[in-house]
mmCIF file of C-alpha atoms in Angstrom:
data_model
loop_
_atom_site.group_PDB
_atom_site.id
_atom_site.type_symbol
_atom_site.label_atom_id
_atom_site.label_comp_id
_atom_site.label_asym_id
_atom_site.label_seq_id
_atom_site.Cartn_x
_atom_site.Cartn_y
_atom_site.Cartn_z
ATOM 1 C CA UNK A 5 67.843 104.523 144.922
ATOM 2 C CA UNK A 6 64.493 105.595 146.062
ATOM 3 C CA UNK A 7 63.033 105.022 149.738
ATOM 4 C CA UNK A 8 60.138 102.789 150.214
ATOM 5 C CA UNK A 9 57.778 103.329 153.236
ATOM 6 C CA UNK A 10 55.410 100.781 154.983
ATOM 7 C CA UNK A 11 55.757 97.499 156.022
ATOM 8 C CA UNK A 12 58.062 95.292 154.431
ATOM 9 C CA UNK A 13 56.619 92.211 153.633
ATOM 10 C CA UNK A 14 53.571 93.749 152.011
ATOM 11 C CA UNK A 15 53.023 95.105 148.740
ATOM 12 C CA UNK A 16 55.660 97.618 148.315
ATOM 13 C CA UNK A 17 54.627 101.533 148.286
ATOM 14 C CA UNK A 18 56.763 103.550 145.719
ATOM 15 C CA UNK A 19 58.209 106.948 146.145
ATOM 16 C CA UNK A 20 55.804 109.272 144.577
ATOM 17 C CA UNK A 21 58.852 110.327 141.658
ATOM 18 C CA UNK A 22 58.469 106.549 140.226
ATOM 19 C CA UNK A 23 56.096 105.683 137.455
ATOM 20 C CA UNK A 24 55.178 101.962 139.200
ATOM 21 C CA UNK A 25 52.592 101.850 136.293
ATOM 22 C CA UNK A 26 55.749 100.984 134.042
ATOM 23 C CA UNK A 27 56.595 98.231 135.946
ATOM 24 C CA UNK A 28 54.726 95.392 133.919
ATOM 25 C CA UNK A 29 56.134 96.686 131.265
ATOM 26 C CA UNK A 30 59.669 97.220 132.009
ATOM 27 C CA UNK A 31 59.524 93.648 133.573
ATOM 28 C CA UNK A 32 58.577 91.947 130.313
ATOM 29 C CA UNK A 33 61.033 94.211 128.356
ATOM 30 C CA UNK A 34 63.916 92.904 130.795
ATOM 31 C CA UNK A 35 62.539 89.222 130.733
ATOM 32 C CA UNK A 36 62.532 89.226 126.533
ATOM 33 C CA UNK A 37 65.934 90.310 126.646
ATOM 34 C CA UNK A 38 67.254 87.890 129.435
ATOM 35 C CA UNK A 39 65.146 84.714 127.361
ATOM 36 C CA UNK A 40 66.611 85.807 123.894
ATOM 37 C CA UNK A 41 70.217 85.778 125.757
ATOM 38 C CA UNK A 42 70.647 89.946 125.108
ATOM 39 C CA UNK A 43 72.461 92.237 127.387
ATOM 40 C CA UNK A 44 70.375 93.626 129.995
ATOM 41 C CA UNK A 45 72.396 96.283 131.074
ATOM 42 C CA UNK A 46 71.419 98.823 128.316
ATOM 43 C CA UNK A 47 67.887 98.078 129.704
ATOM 44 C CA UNK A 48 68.401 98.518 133.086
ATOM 45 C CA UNK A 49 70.283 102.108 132.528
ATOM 46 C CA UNK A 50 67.142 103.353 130.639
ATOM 47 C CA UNK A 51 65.270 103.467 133.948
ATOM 48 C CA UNK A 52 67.541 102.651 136.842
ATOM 49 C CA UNK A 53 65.499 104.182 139.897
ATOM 50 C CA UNK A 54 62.407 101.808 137.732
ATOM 51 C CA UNK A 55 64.483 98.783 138.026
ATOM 52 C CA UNK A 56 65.633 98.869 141.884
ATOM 53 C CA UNK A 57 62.574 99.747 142.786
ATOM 54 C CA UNK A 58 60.481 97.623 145.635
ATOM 55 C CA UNK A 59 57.802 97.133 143.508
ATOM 56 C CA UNK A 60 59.638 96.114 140.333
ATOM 57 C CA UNK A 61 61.766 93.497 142.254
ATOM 58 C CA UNK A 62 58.243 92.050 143.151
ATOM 59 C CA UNK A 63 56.894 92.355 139.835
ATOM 60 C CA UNK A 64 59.699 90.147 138.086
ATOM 61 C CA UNK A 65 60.182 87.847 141.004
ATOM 62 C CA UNK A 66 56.170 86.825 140.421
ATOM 63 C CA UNK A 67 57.356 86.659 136.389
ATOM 64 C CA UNK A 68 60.038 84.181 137.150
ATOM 65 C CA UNK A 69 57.967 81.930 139.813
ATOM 66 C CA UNK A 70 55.639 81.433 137.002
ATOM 67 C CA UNK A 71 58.362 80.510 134.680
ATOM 68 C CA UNK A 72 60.108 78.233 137.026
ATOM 69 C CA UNK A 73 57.513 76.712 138.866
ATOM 70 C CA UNK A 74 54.454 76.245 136.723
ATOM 71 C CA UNK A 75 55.849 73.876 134.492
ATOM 72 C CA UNK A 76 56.483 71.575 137.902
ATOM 73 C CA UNK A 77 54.361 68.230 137.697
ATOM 74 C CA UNK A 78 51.787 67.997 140.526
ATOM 75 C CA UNK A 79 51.400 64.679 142.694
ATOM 76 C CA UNK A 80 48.299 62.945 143.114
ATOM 77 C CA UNK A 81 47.406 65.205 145.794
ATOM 78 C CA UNK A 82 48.175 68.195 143.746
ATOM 79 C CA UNK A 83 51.152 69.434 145.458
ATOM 80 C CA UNK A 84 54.514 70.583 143.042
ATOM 81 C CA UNK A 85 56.935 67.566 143.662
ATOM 82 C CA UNK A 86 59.912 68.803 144.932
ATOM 83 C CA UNK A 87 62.698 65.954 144.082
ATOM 84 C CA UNK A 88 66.316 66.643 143.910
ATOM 85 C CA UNK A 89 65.650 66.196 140.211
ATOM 86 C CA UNK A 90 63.395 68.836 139.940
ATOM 87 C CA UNK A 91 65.505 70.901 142.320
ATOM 88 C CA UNK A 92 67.760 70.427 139.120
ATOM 89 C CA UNK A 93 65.667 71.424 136.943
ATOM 90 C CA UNK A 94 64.138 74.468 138.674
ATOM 91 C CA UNK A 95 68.400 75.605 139.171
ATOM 92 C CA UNK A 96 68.661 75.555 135.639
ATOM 93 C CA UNK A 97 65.874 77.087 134.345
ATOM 94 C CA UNK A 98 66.765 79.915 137.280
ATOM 95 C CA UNK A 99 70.095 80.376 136.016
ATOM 96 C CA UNK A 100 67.975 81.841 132.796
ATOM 97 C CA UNK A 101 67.040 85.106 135.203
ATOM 98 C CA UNK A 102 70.176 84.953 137.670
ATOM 99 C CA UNK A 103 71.644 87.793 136.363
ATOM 100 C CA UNK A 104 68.638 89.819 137.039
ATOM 101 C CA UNK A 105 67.748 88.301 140.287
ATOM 102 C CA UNK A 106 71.094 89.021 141.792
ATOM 103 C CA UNK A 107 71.658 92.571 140.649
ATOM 104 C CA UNK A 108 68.458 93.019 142.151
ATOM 105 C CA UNK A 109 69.327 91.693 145.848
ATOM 106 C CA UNK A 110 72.302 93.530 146.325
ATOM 107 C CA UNK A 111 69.540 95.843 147.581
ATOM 108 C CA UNK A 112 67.741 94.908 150.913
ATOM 109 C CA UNK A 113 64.483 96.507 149.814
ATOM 110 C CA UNK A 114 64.996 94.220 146.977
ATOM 111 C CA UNK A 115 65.013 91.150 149.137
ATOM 112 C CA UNK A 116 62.292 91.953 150.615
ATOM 113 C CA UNK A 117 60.045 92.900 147.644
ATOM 114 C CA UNK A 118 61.725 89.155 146.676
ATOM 115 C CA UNK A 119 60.198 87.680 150.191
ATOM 116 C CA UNK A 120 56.497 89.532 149.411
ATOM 117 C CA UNK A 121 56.620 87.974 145.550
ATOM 118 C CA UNK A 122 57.615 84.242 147.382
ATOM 119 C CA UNK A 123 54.761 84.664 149.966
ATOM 120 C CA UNK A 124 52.224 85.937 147.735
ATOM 121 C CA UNK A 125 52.599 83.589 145.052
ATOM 122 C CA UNK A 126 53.306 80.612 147.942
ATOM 123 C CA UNK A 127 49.356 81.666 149.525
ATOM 124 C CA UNK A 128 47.672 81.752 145.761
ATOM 125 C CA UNK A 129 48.889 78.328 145.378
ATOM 126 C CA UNK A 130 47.347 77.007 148.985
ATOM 127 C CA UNK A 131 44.040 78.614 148.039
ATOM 128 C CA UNK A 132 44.339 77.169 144.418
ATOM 129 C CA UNK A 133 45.633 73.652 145.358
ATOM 130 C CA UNK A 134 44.408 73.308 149.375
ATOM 131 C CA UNK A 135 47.342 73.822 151.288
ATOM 132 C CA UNK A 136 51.121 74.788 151.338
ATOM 133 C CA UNK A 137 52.511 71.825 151.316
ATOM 134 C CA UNK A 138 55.837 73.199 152.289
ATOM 135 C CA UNK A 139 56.345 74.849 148.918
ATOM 136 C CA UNK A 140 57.989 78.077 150.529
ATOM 137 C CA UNK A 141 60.510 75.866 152.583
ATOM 138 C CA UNK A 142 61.465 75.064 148.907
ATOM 139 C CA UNK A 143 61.624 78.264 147.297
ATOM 140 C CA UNK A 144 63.480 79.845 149.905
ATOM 141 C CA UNK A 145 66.055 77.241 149.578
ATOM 142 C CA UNK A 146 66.609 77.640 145.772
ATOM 143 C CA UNK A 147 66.735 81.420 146.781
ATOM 144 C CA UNK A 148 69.001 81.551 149.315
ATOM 145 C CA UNK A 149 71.208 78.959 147.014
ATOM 146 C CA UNK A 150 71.074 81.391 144.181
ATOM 147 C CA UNK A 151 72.382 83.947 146.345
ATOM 148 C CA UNK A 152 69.386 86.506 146.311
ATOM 149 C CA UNK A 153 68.078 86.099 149.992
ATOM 150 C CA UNK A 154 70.674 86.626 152.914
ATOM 151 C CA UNK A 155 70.842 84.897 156.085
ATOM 152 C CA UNK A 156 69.790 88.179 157.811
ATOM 153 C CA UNK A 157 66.934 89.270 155.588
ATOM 154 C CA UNK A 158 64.983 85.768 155.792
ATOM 155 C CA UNK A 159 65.360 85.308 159.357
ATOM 156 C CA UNK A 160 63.795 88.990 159.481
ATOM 157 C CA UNK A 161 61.299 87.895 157.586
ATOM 158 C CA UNK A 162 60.258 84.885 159.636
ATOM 159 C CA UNK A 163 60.813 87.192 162.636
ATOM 160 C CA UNK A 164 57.346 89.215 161.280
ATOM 161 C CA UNK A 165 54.222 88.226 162.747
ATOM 162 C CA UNK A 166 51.491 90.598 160.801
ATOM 163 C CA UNK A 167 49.475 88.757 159.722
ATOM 164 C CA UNK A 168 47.427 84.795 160.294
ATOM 165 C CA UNK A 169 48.436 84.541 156.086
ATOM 166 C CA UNK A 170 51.773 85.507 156.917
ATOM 167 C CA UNK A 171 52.368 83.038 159.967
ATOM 168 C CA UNK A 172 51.069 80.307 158.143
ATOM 169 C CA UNK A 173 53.644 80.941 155.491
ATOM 170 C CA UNK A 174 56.593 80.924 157.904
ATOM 171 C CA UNK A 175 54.987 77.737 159.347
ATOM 172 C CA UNK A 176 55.466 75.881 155.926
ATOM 173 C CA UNK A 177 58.794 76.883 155.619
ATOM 174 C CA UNK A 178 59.618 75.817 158.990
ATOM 175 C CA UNK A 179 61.800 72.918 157.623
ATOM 176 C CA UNK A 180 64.368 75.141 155.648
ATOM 177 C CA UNK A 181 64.239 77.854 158.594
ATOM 178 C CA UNK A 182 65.307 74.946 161.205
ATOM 179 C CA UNK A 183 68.222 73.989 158.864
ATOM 180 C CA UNK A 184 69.153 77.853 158.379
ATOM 181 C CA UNK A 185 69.365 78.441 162.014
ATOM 182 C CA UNK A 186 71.258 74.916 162.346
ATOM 183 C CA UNK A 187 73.676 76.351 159.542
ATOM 184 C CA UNK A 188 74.124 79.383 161.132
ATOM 185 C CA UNK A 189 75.538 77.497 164.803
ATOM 186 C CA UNK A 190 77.965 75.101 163.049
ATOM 187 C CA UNK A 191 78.908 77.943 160.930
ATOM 188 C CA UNK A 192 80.066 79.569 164.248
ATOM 189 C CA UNK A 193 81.821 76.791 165.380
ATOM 190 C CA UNK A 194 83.213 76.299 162.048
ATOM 191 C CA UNK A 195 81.753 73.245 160.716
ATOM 192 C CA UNK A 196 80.528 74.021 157.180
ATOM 193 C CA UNK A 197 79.492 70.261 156.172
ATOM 194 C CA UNK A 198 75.655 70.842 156.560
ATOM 195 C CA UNK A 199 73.482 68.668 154.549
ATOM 196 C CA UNK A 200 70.398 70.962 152.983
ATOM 197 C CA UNK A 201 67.052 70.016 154.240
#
């Protein structure tokens, strides 16, 4: 797979071989063939180096946000409600791109072109709706649930300080972070009944 240089929680940089002007493309070719229930595997051989690329992984993990998350009702105050039913609800319509997602974050680079997309699309939504409203705590949960963000690779994340944007972010997902790090000490004393946040 190809190397990626600068920092990791920013837009990701391509090696110069890649045609990153594909992406878009590519990314809706993959997501009409995951919606319509095809095999995506034919796809992904067609441009592999494409598809586990930085800046693809951030591509279709913007893609699916909109899917999932869009369609979300808003609160009086404008913020996504975040119920166990929609928790539900957002699982199942994720389990739609799963396949995709995963393959994807067998590749740290991946996860953290998956981290950028989260962040990105988490700060939009505070300038659109006013505030953060602890919609990345959320996200990050249904990631690392699905399996596509390790243990390692958010708290690296949350480790960054680069930016005031990116601080503020880490702030508002303070809630999942504290029961990530509470995880982690049972889970080395070998407790593993820990209620999610």
């Amino acid at each position: 797979n190809a190397e990626y240089m600068g920092t990791p929680y920013e837009d990701a940089v391509a090696a110069p071989e890649l045609d990153i002007a594909r992406a878009p493309e590519f990314a809706s070719r993959i997501e009409d063939a995951v919606r319509a229930e095809e095999d995506v595997d034919a796809l992904i051989r067609e441009d592999e180096a494409l598809f586990f690329s930085a800046a693809f992984a951030q591509m279709f993990t913007r893609v699916v946000l909109e899917r999932l998350i869009q369609p979300l009702d808003l609160d009086s105050r404008g913020e996504y409600e975040f119920d166990d039913d929609k928790r539900t609800i957002i699982s199942d319509r994720f389990s739609t791109y799963a396949k995709v997602l995963q393959l994807l974050a067998e590749h740290e680079h991946c996860q953290r072109a998956i981290l950028a997309a989260l962040e990105a699309f988490v700060l939009e939504t505070a300038r659109a709706r006013g505030g953060m409203f602890e919609l990345m705590a959320n996200l990050l949960q249904i990631a690392y649930e699905q399996d596509l963000l390790s243990e390692e690779s958010i708290n690296d994340w949350a480790a960054v300080s680069s930016t005031t944007d990116h601080v503020a972010v880490v702030q508002d997902a303070a809630l999942f972070l504290d029961w990530l790090r509470c995880a982690e000490s049972d889970g080395d004393g070998g407790d593993d009944d820990q209620s999610e946040p």
